[in-house]
Amino acid sequence: MLTGSKVGLRARHEDDIPILQAELHDDVANFSRSNGRPWRPITPGSKDSPFAVDDKEQAYAPFSVVELEGGTLVGDATLWKIDTHNRSAHLGLGLLPSARGKGYGTDVVAVLCHYGFVVRSLQRLQIETLSDNEAMLRAAERNGFVREGVLRSAGWVMGEFLDEVLLGLLVQEWKPDSKG
């Protein structure tokens, strides 16, 4: 398990999947804000769950987020589109509603940066988030991410187009103790 100051990132357990699916995927508005694909219902236990793990997939590193104190599941975190040639990846996270507003997001981003830069030896990490996602923007910037641009009307969310903000962090800019 990789640990931050408040949370740990561990391998996904089978019993995490129904919780993540119910609290993150089945919330249509939340899913629509966090995913570039249209929401569709998924049968509980289906191998099509976005939280099911394929351990052979090398370009995708999914984690379950747990509280360090007590080990309670609080969300999901991912390094995705890992490009070993260009040494880059994207990162994302989703916190259960009960875990939001506790500073976990900033800690998750810090741990994902450690994983990407130290464990995977990447050069660049990237985040795309909706322009009104203040929590993610704060978490990214507290970890040293720089706003690189705005993708205008790039996200279709519940009947309207929203802008996305593109943020990047290079390994030489990363300050491991900048968890904020």
PDB file of C-alpha atoms in Angstrom:
ATOM      1  CA  MET A   1       0.000   0.000   0.000  1.00  0.00           C
ATOM      2  CA  LEU A   2       1.127   3.533  -0.788  1.00  0.00           C
ATOM      3  CA  THR A   3       0.437   5.986   2.021  1.00  0.00           C
ATOM      4  CA  GLY A   4      -0.035   9.699   2.373  1.00  0.00           C
ATOM      5  CA  SER A   5      -0.735  11.644   5.533  1.00  0.00           C
ATOM      6  CA  LYS A   6      -4.471  10.783   5.655  1.00  0.00           C
ATOM      7  CA  VAL A   7      -5.130   8.038   3.130  1.00  0.00           C
ATOM      8  CA  GLY A   8      -3.599   4.956   1.600  1.00  0.00           C
ATOM      9  CA  LEU A   9      -3.867   3.662  -1.950  1.00  0.00           C
ATOM     10  CA  ARG A  10      -4.154  -0.110  -2.123  1.00  0.00           C
ATOM     11  CA  ALA A  11      -5.126  -2.764  -4.628  1.00  0.00           C
ATOM     12  CA  ARG A  12      -8.828  -2.965  -5.395  1.00  0.00           C
ATOM     13  CA  HIS A  13     -10.591  -5.665  -3.387  1.00  0.00           C
ATOM     14  CA  GLU A  14     -13.588  -7.484  -4.813  1.00  0.00           C
ATOM     15  CA  ASP A  15     -15.824  -6.169  -2.008  1.00  0.00           C
ATOM     16  CA  ASP A  16     -14.843  -2.545  -2.877  1.00  0.00           C
ATOM     17  CA  ILE A  17     -16.515  -2.788  -6.289  1.00  0.00           C
ATOM     18  CA  PRO A  18     -20.202  -2.772  -5.193  1.00  0.00           C
ATOM     19  CA  ILE A  19     -19.576   0.196  -2.873  1.00  0.00           C
ATOM     20  CA  LEU A  20     -17.735   2.220  -5.516  1.00  0.00           C
ATOM     21  CA  GLN A  21     -20.332   1.339  -8.121  1.00  0.00           C
ATOM     22  CA  ALA A  22     -23.262   2.321  -5.875  1.00  0.00           C
ATOM     23  CA  GLU A  23     -21.752   5.553  -4.559  1.00  0.00           C
ATOM     24  CA  LEU A  24     -19.784   6.798  -7.575  1.00  0.00           C
ATOM     25  CA  HIS A  25     -21.109   5.149 -10.746  1.00  0.00           C
ATOM     26  CA  ASP A  26     -24.819   4.879  -9.949  1.00  0.00           C
ATOM     27  CA  ASP A  27     -24.970   8.592  -9.067  1.00  0.00           C
ATOM     28  CA  VAL A  28     -25.721   9.706 -12.642  1.00  0.00           C
ATOM     29  CA  ALA A  29     -24.894  13.400 -12.090  1.00  0.00           C
ATOM     30  CA  ASN A  30     -21.574  12.583 -10.407  1.00  0.00           C
ATOM     31  CA  PHE A  31     -20.600  10.042 -13.069  1.00  0.00           C
ATOM     32  CA  SER A  32     -21.483  12.517 -15.840  1.00  0.00           C
ATOM     33  CA  ARG A  33     -19.136  15.078 -14.304  1.00  0.00           C
ATOM     34  CA  SER A  34     -16.232  12.681 -13.957  1.00  0.00           C
ATOM     35  CA  ASN A  35     -16.337  10.585 -17.103  1.00  0.00           C
ATOM     36  CA  GLY A  36     -16.150  11.370 -20.788  1.00  0.00           C
ATOM     37  CA  ARG A  37     -18.536   8.559 -21.688  1.00  0.00           C
ATOM     38  CA  PRO A  38     -22.300   8.627 -21.320  1.00  0.00           C
ATOM     39  CA  TRP A  39     -23.714   6.999 -18.202  1.00  0.00           C
ATOM     40  CA  ARG A  40     -25.428   3.659 -18.611  1.00  0.00           C
ATOM     41  CA  PRO A  41     -26.734   1.280 -15.967  1.00  0.00           C
ATOM     42  CA  ILE A  42     -24.483  -1.620 -15.107  1.00  0.00           C
ATOM     43  CA  THR A  43     -25.738  -4.772 -13.429  1.00  0.00           C
ATOM     44  CA  PRO A  44     -24.217  -5.333  -9.973  1.00  0.00           C
ATOM     45  CA  GLY A  45     -21.441  -7.913 -10.207  1.00  0.00           C
ATOM     46  CA  SER A  46     -20.929  -7.295 -13.934  1.00  0.00           C
ATOM     47  CA  LYS A  47     -17.414  -7.546 -15.331  1.00  0.00           C
ATOM     48  CA  ASP A  48     -18.312  -4.319 -17.210  1.00  0.00           C
ATOM     49  CA  SER A  49     -18.154  -2.319 -13.977  1.00  0.00           C
ATOM     50  CA  PRO A  50     -15.751   0.604 -14.370  1.00  0.00           C
ATOM     51  CA  PHE A  51     -14.275  -0.480 -11.018  1.00  0.00           C
ATOM     52  CA  ALA A  52     -13.460  -4.063 -12.067  1.00  0.00           C
ATOM     53  CA  VAL A  53      -9.705  -4.548 -12.405  1.00  0.00           C
ATOM     54  CA  ASP A  54      -7.807  -6.210 -15.222  1.00  0.00           C
ATOM     55  CA  ASP A  55      -4.424  -6.981 -13.651  1.00  0.00           C
ATOM     56  CA  LYS A  56      -2.874  -7.518 -17.093  1.00  0.00           C
ATOM     57  CA  GLU A  57      -3.647  -3.953 -18.283  1.00  0.00           C
ATOM     58  CA  GLN A  58      -0.342  -2.055 -18.073  1.00  0.00           C
ATOM     59  CA  ALA A  59      -1.596   1.389 -19.135  1.00  0.00           C
ATOM     60  CA  TYR A  60      -4.045   1.634 -16.240  1.00  0.00           C
ATOM     61  CA  ALA A  61      -3.250   1.516 -12.495  1.00  0.00           C
ATOM     62  CA  PRO A  62      -6.429   1.552 -10.366  1.00  0.00           C
ATOM     63  CA  PHE A  63      -6.375   1.911  -6.584  1.00  0.00           C
ATOM     64  CA  SER A  64      -8.913   1.882  -3.813  1.00  0.00           C
ATOM     65  CA  VAL A  65      -8.518   4.825  -1.445  1.00  0.00           C
ATOM     66  CA  VAL A  66      -8.749   3.986   2.262  1.00  0.00           C
ATOM     67  CA  GLU A  67      -8.454   6.022   5.437  1.00  0.00           C
ATOM     68  CA  LEU A  68      -5.188   5.322   7.217  1.00  0.00           C
ATOM     69  CA  GLU A  69      -7.012   5.259  10.529  1.00  0.00           C
ATOM     70  CA  GLY A  70      -9.371   2.304  10.386  1.00  0.00           C
ATOM     71  CA  GLY A  71      -8.932   1.342   6.729  1.00  0.00           C
ATOM     72  CA  THR A  72     -12.409   2.505   5.656  1.00  0.00           C
ATOM     73  CA  LEU A  73     -12.908   2.668   1.881  1.00  0.00           C
ATOM     74  CA  VAL A  74     -13.337   6.328   0.863  1.00  0.00           C
ATOM     75  CA  GLY A  75     -12.886   6.328  -2.913  1.00  0.00           C
ATOM     76  CA  ASP A  76     -11.026   5.339  -6.016  1.00  0.00           C
ATOM     77  CA  ALA A  77      -7.881   6.715  -7.648  1.00  0.00           C
ATOM     78  CA  THR A  78      -6.274   5.940 -10.966  1.00  0.00           C
ATOM     79  CA  LEU A  79      -3.204   6.565 -13.034  1.00  0.00           C
ATOM     80  CA  TRP A  80      -4.449   5.988 -16.567  1.00  0.00           C
ATOM     81  CA  LYS A  81      -3.255   6.234 -20.146  1.00  0.00           C
ATOM     82  CA  ILE A  82       0.228   5.421 -18.865  1.00  0.00           C
ATOM     83  CA  ASP A  83       2.621   5.974 -21.762  1.00  0.00           C
ATOM     84  CA  THR A  84       5.956   4.284 -21.033  1.00  0.00           C
ATOM     85  CA  HIS A  85       7.599   5.675 -24.184  1.00  0.00           C
ATOM     86  CA  ASN A  86       6.832   9.341 -23.457  1.00  0.00           C
ATOM     87  CA  ARG A  87       6.851   8.660 -19.693  1.00  0.00           C
ATOM     88  CA  SER A  88       3.535  10.355 -19.032  1.00  0.00           C
ATOM     89  CA  ALA A  89       0.162   9.537 -17.528  1.00  0.00           C
ATOM     90  CA  HIS A  90      -3.155  11.055 -16.512  1.00  0.00           C
ATOM     91  CA  LEU A  91      -4.524  10.892 -13.016  1.00  0.00           C
ATOM     92  CA  GLY A  92      -7.992  10.944 -11.573  1.00  0.00           C
ATOM     93  CA  LEU A  93      -9.871  10.241  -8.407  1.00  0.00           C
ATOM     94  CA  GLY A  94     -13.368   9.921  -7.038  1.00  0.00           C
ATOM     95  CA  LEU A  95     -14.269  10.243  -3.368  1.00  0.00           C
ATOM     96  CA  LEU A  96     -17.397   8.804  -1.811  1.00  0.00           C
ATOM     97  CA  PRO A  97     -19.839  11.565  -0.769  1.00  0.00           C
ATOM     98  CA  SER A  98     -19.124  10.918   2.941  1.00  0.00           C
ATOM     99  CA  ALA A  99     -15.375  11.476   2.362  1.00  0.00           C
ATOM    100  CA  ARG A 100     -15.543  14.811   0.556  1.00  0.00           C
ATOM    101  CA  GLY A 101     -14.355  18.039   2.174  1.00  0.00           C
ATOM    102  CA  LYS A 102     -11.815  16.331   4.471  1.00  0.00           C
ATOM    103  CA  GLY A 103      -8.609  17.050   2.535  1.00  0.00           C
ATOM    104  CA  TYR A 104      -8.407  13.521   1.177  1.00  0.00           C
ATOM    105  CA  GLY A 105      -8.282  14.696  -2.447  1.00  0.00           C
ATOM    106  CA  THR A 106      -5.069  16.672  -1.919  1.00  0.00           C
ATOM    107  CA  ASP A 107      -3.507  13.669  -0.196  1.00  0.00           C
ATOM    108  CA  VAL A 108      -4.626  11.274  -2.965  1.00  0.00           C
ATOM    109  CA  VAL A 109      -3.072  13.517  -5.636  1.00  0.00           C
ATOM    110  CA  ALA A 110       0.178  13.625  -3.624  1.00  0.00           C
ATOM    111  CA  VAL A 111       0.294   9.827  -3.362  1.00  0.00           C
ATOM    112  CA  LEU A 112      -0.503   9.409  -7.075  1.00  0.00           C
ATOM    113  CA  CYS A 113       2.357  11.815  -7.868  1.00  0.00           C
ATOM    114  CA  HIS A 114       4.711   9.708  -5.741  1.00  0.00           C
ATOM    115  CA  TYR A 115       3.536   6.573  -7.538  1.00  0.00           C
ATOM    116  CA  GLY A 116       3.901   8.161 -10.981  1.00  0.00           C
ATOM    117  CA  PHE A 117       7.240   9.880 -10.476  1.00  0.00           C
ATOM    118  CA  VAL A 118       9.036   7.550  -8.048  1.00  0.00           C
ATOM    119  CA  VAL A 119       7.563   4.098  -8.634  1.00  0.00           C
ATOM    120  CA  ARG A 120       6.831   4.380 -12.374  1.00  0.00           C
ATOM    121  CA  SER A 121       9.651   6.853 -13.258  1.00  0.00           C
ATOM    122  CA  LEU A 122       7.360   9.122 -15.265  1.00  0.00           C
ATOM    123  CA  GLN A 123       8.302  12.589 -16.526  1.00  0.00           C
ATOM    124  CA  ARG A 124       4.836  14.183 -16.706  1.00  0.00           C
ATOM    125  CA  LEU A 125       1.456  13.834 -15.020  1.00  0.00           C
ATOM    126  CA  GLN A 126      -1.711  15.440 -16.325  1.00  0.00           C
ATOM    127  CA  ILE A 127      -5.175  16.187 -14.969  1.00  0.00           C
ATOM    128  CA  GLU A 128      -8.263  17.232 -16.884  1.00  0.00           C
ATOM    129  CA  THR A 129     -11.163  18.446 -14.755  1.00  0.00           C
ATOM    130  CA  LEU A 130     -14.289  20.519 -15.202  1.00  0.00           C
ATOM    131  CA  SER A 131     -13.658  24.228 -14.689  1.00  0.00           C
ATOM    132  CA  ASP A 132     -16.132  24.354 -11.783  1.00  0.00           C
ATOM    133  CA  ASN A 133     -14.515  21.443  -9.913  1.00  0.00           C
ATOM    134  CA  GLU A 134     -12.923  23.665  -7.277  1.00  0.00           C
ATOM    135  CA  ALA A 135     -11.965  20.736  -5.037  1.00  0.00           C
ATOM    136  CA  MET A 136      -9.910  19.017  -7.756  1.00  0.00           C
ATOM    137  CA  LEU A 137      -8.368  22.287  -8.928  1.00  0.00           C
ATOM    138  CA  ARG A 138      -7.284  23.051  -5.337  1.00  0.00           C
ATOM    139  CA  ALA A 139      -5.934  19.521  -4.793  1.00  0.00           C
ATOM    140  CA  ALA A 140      -3.937  19.689  -8.031  1.00  0.00           C
ATOM    141  CA  GLU A 141      -2.521  23.167  -7.430  1.00  0.00           C
ATOM    142  CA  ARG A 142      -1.582  22.341  -3.815  1.00  0.00           C
ATOM    143  CA  ASN A 143       0.532  19.539  -5.269  1.00  0.00           C
ATOM    144  CA  GLY A 144       2.279  21.819  -7.770  1.00  0.00           C
ATOM    145  CA  PHE A 145       0.186  21.249 -10.894  1.00  0.00           C
ATOM    146  CA  VAL A 146       0.126  24.208 -13.277  1.00  0.00           C
ATOM    147  CA  ARG A 147      -2.881  25.254 -15.347  1.00  0.00           C
ATOM    148  CA  GLU A 148      -1.856  24.780 -18.955  1.00  0.00           C
ATOM    149  CA  GLY A 149      -5.064  25.649 -20.700  1.00  0.00           C
ATOM    150  CA  VAL A 150      -8.819  25.505 -20.975  1.00  0.00           C
ATOM    151  CA  LEU A 151     -10.605  23.144 -23.328  1.00  0.00           C
ATOM    152  CA  ARG A 152     -13.711  25.135 -24.168  1.00  0.00           C
ATOM    153  CA  SER A 153     -17.040  23.276 -24.112  1.00  0.00           C
ATOM    154  CA  ALA A 154     -15.159  19.972 -23.907  1.00  0.00           C
ATOM    155  CA  GLY A 155     -17.404  18.154 -21.445  1.00  0.00           C
ATOM    156  CA  TRP A 156     -21.047  17.217 -22.029  1.00  0.00           C
ATOM    157  CA  VAL A 157     -22.614  17.104 -18.565  1.00  0.00           C
ATOM    158  CA  MET A 158     -26.305  16.549 -17.954  1.00  0.00           C
ATOM    159  CA  GLY A 159     -27.525  18.563 -20.929  1.00  0.00           C
ATOM    160  CA  GLU A 160     -24.875  21.264 -21.235  1.00  0.00           C
ATOM    161  CA  PHE A 161     -21.303  21.724 -22.377  1.00  0.00           C
ATOM    162  CA  LEU A 162     -18.763  22.734 -19.734  1.00  0.00           C
ATOM    163  CA  ASP A 163     -15.151  23.839 -20.038  1.00  0.00           C
ATOM    164  CA  GLU A 164     -12.348  21.576 -18.874  1.00  0.00           C
ATOM    165  CA  VAL A 165      -9.116  22.788 -17.318  1.00  0.00           C
ATOM    166  CA  LEU A 166      -5.889  21.040 -18.293  1.00  0.00           C
ATOM    167  CA  LEU A 167      -3.199  20.884 -15.592  1.00  0.00           C
ATOM    168  CA  GLY A 168       0.284  19.403 -15.797  1.00  0.00           C
ATOM    169  CA  LEU A 169       3.184  18.637 -13.505  1.00  0.00           C
ATOM    170  CA  LEU A 170       6.722  17.684 -14.538  1.00  0.00           C
ATOM    171  CA  VAL A 171       8.948  15.573 -12.318  1.00  0.00           C
ATOM    172  CA  GLN A 172      11.516  18.372 -11.959  1.00  0.00           C
ATOM    173  CA  GLU A 173       8.760  20.725 -10.679  1.00  0.00           C
ATOM    174  CA  TRP A 174       7.378  18.210  -8.180  1.00  0.00           C
ATOM    175  CA  LYS A 175       7.961  18.858  -4.506  1.00  0.00           C
ATOM    176  CA  PRO A 176       7.092  15.698  -2.586  1.00  0.00           C
ATOM    177  CA  ASP A 177       6.420  17.622   0.636  1.00  0.00           C
ATOM    178  CA  SER A 178       3.996  20.099  -1.000  1.00  0.00           C
ATOM    179  CA  LYS A 179       0.860  18.290   0.177  1.00  0.00           C
ATOM    180  CA  GLY A 180      -0.528  21.567   1.555  1.00  0.00           C
TER     181      GLY A 180
END
